[in-house]
JSON list of C-alpha atoms in Angstrom, two decimals:
[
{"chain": "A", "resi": 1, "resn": "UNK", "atom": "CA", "xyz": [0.00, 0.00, 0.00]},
{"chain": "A", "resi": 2, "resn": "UNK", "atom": "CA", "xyz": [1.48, 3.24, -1.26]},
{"chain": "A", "resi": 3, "resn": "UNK", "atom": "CA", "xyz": [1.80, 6.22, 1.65]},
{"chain": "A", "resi": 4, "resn": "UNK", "atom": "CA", "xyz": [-0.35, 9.13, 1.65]},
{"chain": "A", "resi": 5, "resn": "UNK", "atom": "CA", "xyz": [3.09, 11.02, 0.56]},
{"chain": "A", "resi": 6, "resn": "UNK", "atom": "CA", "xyz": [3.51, 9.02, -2.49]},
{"chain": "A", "resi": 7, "resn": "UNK", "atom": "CA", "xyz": [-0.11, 9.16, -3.27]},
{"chain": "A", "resi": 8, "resn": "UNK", "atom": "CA", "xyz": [0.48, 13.19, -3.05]},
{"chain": "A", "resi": 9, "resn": "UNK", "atom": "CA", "xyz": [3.49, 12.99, -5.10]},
{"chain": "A", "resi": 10, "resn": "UNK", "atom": "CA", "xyz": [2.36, 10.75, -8.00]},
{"chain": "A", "resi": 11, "resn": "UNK", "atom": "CA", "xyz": [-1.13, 13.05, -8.10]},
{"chain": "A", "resi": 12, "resn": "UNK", "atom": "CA", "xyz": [1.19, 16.31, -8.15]},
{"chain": "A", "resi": 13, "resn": "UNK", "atom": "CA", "xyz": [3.45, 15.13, -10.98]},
{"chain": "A", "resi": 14, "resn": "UNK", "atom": "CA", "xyz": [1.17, 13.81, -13.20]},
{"chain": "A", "resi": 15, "resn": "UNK", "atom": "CA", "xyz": [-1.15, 17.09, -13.19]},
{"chain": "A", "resi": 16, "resn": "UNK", "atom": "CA", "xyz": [2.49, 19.28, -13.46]},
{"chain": "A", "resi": 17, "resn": "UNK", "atom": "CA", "xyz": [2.47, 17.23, -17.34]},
{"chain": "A", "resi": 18, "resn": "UNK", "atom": "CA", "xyz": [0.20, 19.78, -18.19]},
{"chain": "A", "resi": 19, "resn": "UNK", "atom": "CA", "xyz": [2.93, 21.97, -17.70]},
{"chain": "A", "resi": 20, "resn": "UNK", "atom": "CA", "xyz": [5.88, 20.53, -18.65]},
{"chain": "A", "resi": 21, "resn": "UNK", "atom": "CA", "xyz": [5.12, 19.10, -21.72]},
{"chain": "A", "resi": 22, "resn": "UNK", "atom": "CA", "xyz": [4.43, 21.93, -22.97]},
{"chain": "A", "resi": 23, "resn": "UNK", "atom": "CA", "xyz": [7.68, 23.36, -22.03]},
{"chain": "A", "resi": 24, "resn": "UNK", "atom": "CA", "xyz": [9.37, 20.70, -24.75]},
{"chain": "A", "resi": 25, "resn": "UNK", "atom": "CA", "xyz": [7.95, 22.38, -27.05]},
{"chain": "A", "resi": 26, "resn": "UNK", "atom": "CA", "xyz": [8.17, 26.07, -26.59]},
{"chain": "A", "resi": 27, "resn": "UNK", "atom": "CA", "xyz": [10.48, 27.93, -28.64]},
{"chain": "A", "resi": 28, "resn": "UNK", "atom": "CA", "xyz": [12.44, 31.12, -27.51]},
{"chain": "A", "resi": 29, "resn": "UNK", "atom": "CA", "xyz": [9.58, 33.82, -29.45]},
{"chain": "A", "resi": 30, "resn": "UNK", "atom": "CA", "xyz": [6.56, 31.95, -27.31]},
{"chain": "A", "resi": 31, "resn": "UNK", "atom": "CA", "xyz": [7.70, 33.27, -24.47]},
{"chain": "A", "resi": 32, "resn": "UNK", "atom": "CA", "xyz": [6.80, 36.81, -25.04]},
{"chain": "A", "resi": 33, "resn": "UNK", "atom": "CA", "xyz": [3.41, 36.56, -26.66]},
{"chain": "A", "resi": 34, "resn": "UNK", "atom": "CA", "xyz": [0.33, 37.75, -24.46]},
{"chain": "A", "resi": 35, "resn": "UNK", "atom": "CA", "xyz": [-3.03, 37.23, -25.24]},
{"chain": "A", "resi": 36, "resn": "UNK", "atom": "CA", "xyz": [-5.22, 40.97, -24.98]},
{"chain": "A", "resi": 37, "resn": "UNK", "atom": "CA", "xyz": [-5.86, 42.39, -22.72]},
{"chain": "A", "resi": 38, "resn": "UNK", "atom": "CA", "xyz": [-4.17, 40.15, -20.18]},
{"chain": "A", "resi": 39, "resn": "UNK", "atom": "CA", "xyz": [-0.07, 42.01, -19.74]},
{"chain": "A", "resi": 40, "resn": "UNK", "atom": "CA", "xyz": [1.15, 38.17, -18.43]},
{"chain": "A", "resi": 41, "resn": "UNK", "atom": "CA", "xyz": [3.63, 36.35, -21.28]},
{"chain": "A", "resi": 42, "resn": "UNK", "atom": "CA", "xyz": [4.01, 32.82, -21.28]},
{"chain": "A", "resi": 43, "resn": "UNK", "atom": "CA", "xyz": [7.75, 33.65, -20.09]},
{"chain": "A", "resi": 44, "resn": "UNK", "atom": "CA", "xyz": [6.17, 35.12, -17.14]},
{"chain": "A", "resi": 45, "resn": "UNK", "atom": "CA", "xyz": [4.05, 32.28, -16.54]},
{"chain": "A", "resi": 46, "resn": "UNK", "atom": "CA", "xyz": [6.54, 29.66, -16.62]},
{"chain": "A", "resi": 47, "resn": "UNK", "atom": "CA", "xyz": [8.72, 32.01, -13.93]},
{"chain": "A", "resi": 48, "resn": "UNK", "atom": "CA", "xyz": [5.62, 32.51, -11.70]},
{"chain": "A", "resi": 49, "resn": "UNK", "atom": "CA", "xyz": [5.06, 28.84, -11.51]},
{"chain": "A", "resi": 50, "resn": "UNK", "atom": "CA", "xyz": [8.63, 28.04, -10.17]},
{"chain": "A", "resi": 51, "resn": "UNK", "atom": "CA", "xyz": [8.25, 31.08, -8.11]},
{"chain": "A", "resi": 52, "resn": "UNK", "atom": "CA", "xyz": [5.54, 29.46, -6.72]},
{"chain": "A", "resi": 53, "resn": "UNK", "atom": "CA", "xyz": [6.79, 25.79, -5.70]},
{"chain": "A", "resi": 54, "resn": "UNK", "atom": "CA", "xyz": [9.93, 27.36, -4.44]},
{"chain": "A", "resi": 55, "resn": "UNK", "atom": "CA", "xyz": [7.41, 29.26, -1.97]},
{"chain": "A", "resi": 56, "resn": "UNK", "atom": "CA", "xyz": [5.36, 26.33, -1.41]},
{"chain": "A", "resi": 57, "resn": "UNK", "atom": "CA", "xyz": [8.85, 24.27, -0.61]},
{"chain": "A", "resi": 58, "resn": "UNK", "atom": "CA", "xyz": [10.30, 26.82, 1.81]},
{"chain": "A", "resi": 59, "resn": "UNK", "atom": "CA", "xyz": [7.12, 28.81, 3.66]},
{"chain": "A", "resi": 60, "resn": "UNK", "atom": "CA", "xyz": [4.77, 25.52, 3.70]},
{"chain": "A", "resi": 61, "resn": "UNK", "atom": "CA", "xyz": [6.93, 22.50, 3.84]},
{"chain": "A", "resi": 62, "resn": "UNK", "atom": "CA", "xyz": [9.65, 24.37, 6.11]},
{"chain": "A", "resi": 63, "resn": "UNK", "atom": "CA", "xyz": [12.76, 23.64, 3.28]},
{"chain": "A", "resi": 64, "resn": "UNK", "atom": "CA", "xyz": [14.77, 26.79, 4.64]},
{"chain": "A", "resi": 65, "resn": "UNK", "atom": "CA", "xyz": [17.69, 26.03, 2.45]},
{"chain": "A", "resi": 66, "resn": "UNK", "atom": "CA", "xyz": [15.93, 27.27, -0.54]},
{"chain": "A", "resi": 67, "resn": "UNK", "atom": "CA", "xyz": [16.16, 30.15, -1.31]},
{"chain": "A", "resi": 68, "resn": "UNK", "atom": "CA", "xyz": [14.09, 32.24, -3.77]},
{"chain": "A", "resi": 69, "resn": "UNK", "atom": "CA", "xyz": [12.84, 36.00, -4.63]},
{"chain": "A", "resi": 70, "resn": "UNK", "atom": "CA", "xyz": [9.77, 35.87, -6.14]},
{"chain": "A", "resi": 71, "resn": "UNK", "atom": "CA", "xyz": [9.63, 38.65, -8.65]},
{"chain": "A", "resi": 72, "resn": "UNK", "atom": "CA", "xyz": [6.34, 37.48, -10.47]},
{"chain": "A", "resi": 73, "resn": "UNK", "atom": "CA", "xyz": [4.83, 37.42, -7.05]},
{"chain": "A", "resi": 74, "resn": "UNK", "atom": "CA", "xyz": [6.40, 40.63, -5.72]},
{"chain": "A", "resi": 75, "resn": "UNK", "atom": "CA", "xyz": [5.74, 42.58, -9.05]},
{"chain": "A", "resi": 76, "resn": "UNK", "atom": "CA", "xyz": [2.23, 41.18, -9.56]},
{"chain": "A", "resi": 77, "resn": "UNK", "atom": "CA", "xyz": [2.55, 41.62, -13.18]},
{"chain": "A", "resi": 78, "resn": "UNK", "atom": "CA", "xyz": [4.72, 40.94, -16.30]},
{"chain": "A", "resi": 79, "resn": "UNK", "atom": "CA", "xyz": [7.71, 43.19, -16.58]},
{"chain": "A", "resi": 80, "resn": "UNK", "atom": "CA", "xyz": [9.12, 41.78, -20.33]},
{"chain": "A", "resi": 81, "resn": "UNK", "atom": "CA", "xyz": [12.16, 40.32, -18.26]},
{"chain": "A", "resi": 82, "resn": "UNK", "atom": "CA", "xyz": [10.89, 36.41, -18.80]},
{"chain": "A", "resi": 83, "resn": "UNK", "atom": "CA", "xyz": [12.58, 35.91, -21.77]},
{"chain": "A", "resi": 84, "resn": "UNK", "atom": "CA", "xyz": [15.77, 33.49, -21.99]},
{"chain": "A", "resi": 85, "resn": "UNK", "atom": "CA", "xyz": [13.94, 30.21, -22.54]},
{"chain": "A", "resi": 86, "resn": "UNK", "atom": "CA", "xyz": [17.07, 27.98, -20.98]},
{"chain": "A", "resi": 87, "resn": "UNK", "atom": "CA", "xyz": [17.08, 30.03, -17.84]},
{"chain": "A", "resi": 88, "resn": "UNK", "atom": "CA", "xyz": [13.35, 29.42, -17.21]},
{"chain": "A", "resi": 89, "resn": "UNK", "atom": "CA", "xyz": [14.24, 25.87, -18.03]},
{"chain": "A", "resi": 90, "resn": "UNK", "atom": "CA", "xyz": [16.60, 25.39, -15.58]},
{"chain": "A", "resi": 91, "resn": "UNK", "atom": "CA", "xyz": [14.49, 27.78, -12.93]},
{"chain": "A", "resi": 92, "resn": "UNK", "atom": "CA", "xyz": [11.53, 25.03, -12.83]},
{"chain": "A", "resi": 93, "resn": "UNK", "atom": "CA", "xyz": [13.35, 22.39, -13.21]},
{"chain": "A", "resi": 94, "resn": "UNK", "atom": "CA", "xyz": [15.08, 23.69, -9.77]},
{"chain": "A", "resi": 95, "resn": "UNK", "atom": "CA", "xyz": [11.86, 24.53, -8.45]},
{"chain": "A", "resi": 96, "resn": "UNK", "atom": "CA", "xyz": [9.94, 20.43, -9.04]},
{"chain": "A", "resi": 97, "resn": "UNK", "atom": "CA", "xyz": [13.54, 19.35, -7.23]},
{"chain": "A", "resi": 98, "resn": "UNK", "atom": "CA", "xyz": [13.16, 21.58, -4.43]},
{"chain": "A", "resi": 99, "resn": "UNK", "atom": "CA", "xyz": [9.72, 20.98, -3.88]},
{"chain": "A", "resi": 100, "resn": "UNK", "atom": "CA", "xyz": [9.98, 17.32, -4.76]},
{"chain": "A", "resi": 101, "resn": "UNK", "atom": "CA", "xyz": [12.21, 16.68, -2.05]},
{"chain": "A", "resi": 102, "resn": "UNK", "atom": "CA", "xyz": [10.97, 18.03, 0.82]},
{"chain": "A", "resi": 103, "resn": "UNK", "atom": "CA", "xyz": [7.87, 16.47, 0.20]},
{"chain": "A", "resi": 104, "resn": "UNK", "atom": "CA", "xyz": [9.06, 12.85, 0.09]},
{"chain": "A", "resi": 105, "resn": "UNK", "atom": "CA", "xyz": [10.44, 13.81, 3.77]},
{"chain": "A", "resi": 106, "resn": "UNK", "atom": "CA", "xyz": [6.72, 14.43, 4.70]},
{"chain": "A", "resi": 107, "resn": "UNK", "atom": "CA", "xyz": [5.58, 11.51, 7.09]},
{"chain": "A", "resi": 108, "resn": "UNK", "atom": "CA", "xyz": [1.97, 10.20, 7.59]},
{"chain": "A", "resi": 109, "resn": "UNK", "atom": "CA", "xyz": [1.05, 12.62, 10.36]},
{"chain": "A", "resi": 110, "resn": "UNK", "atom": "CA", "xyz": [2.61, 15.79, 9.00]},
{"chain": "A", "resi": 111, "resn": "UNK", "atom": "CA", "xyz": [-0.22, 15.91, 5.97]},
{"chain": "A", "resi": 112, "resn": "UNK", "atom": "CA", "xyz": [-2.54, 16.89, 9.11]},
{"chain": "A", "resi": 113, "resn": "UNK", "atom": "CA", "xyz": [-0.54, 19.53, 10.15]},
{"chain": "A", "resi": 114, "resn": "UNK", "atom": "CA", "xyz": [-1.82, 22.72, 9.87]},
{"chain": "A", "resi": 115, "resn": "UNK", "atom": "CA", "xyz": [-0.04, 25.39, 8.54]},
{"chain": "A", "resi": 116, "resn": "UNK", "atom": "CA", "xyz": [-0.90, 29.34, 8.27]},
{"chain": "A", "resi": 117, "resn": "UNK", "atom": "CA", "xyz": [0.21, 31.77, 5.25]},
{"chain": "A", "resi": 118, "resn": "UNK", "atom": "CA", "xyz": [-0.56, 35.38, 4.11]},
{"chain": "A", "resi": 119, "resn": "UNK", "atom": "CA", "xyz": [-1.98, 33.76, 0.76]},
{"chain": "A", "resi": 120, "resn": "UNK", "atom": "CA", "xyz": [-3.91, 31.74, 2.19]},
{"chain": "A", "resi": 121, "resn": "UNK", "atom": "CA", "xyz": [-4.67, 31.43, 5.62]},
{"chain": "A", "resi": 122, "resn": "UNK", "atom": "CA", "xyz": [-4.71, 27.98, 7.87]},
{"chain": "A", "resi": 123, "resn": "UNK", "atom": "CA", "xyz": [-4.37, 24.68, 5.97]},
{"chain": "A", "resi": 124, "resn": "UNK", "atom": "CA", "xyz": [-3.28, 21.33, 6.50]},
{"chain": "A", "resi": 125, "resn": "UNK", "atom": "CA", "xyz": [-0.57, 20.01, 4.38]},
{"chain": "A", "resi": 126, "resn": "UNK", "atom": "CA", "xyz": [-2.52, 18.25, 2.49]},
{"chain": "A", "resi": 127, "resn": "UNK", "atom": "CA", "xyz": [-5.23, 21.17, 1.48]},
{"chain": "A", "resi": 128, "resn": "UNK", "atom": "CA", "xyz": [-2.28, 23.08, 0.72]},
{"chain": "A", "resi": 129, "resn": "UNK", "atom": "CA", "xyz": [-0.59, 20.50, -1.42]},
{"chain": "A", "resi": 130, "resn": "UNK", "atom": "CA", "xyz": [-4.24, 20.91, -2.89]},
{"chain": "A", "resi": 131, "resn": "UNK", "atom": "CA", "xyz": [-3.62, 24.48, -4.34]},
{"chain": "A", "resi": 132, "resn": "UNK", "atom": "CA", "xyz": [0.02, 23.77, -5.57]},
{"chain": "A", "resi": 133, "resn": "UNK", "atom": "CA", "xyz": [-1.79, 21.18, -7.86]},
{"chain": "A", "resi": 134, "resn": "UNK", "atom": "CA", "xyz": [-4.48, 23.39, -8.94]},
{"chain": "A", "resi": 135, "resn": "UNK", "atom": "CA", "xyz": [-2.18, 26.31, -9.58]},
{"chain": "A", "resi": 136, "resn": "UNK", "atom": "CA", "xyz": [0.22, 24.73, -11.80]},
{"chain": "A", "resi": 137, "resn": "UNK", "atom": "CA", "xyz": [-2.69, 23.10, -14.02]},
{"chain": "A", "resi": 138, "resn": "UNK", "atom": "CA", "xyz": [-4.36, 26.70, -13.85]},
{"chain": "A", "resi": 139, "resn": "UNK", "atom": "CA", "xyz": [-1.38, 28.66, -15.04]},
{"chain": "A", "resi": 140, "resn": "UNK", "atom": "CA", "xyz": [-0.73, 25.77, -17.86]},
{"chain": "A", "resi": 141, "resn": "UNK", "atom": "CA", "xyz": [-4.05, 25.87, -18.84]},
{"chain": "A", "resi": 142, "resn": "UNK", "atom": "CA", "xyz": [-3.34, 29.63, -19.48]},
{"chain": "A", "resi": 143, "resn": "UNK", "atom": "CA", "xyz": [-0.20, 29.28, -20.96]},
{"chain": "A", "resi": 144, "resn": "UNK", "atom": "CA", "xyz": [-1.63, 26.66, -23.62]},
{"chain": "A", "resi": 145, "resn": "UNK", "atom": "CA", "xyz": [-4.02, 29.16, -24.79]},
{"chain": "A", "resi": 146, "resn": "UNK", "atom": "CA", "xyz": [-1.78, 32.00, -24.71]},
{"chain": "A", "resi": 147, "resn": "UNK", "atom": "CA", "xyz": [0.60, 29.86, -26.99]},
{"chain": "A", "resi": 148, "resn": "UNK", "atom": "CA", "xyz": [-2.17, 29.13, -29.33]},
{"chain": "A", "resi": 149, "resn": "UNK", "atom": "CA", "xyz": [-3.65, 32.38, -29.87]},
{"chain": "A", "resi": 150, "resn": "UNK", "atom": "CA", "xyz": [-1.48, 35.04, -28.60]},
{"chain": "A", "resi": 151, "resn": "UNK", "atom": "CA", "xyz": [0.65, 37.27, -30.14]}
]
């Protein structure tokens, strides 16, 4: 019988496909097309969602080695700077690790702990873990149509 941590982690990864296969396939000029009126680029999109787990890995799993600035969250809004398609590569590729591993540390009991953010208030683990999922497939979701019909 699988652990409610490997459960977690097999749900989380396959709804982040959404994401990353599209990333095999973008090319360097998808990153800066928009769809109107929205001002958020798929460059920005892919940055916000490592920005993201690297918040969700340090502020609600406790991984205090990581270390990240959150520009897309601290700017709340595309500033043309999302644009080196290796870079954001690399940046959520370092962001799944990060967040990957302190979640495999998570034991049984520590799903039911409740934890308390500005974002979004008291959670358990696991309803938090919740939103990560969501988010992702949310911004992807954007992403894919932005890619399609943007310019």
């Amino acid at each position: 019988m699988k652990s409610k941590t490997q459960l977690l982690l097999e749900l989380w990864i396959e709804s982040r496909t959404r994401f990353t296969n599209q990333l095999e396939n973008f090319k360097q000029e998808d990153l800066m097309k928009k769809l109107e009126p929205s001002v958020n680029s798929v460059g920005f999109l892919i940055r916000h969602i490592g920005d993201v787990e690297l918040l969700f890995a340090k502020n609600v799993f406790g991984a205090k080695e990581v270390k990240v600035i959150a520009k897309t969250v601290i700017d709340k809004k595309d500033t043309g700077e999302w644009t080196n398609l290796q870079e954001l590569k690399a940046y959520v590729i370092y962001s799944f690790d990060s967040l990957k591993s302190i979640v495999e540390k998570q034991s049984e009991e520590d799903w039911e702990t409740t934890i308390s953010t500005n974002e979004f208030g008291a959670k358990t683990k696991a309803e938090a873990f919740g939103r990560i999922v969501s988010h992702t497939a949310y911004h992807a979701g954007q992403m894919a149509i932005i890619n399609k019909y943007g310019k």
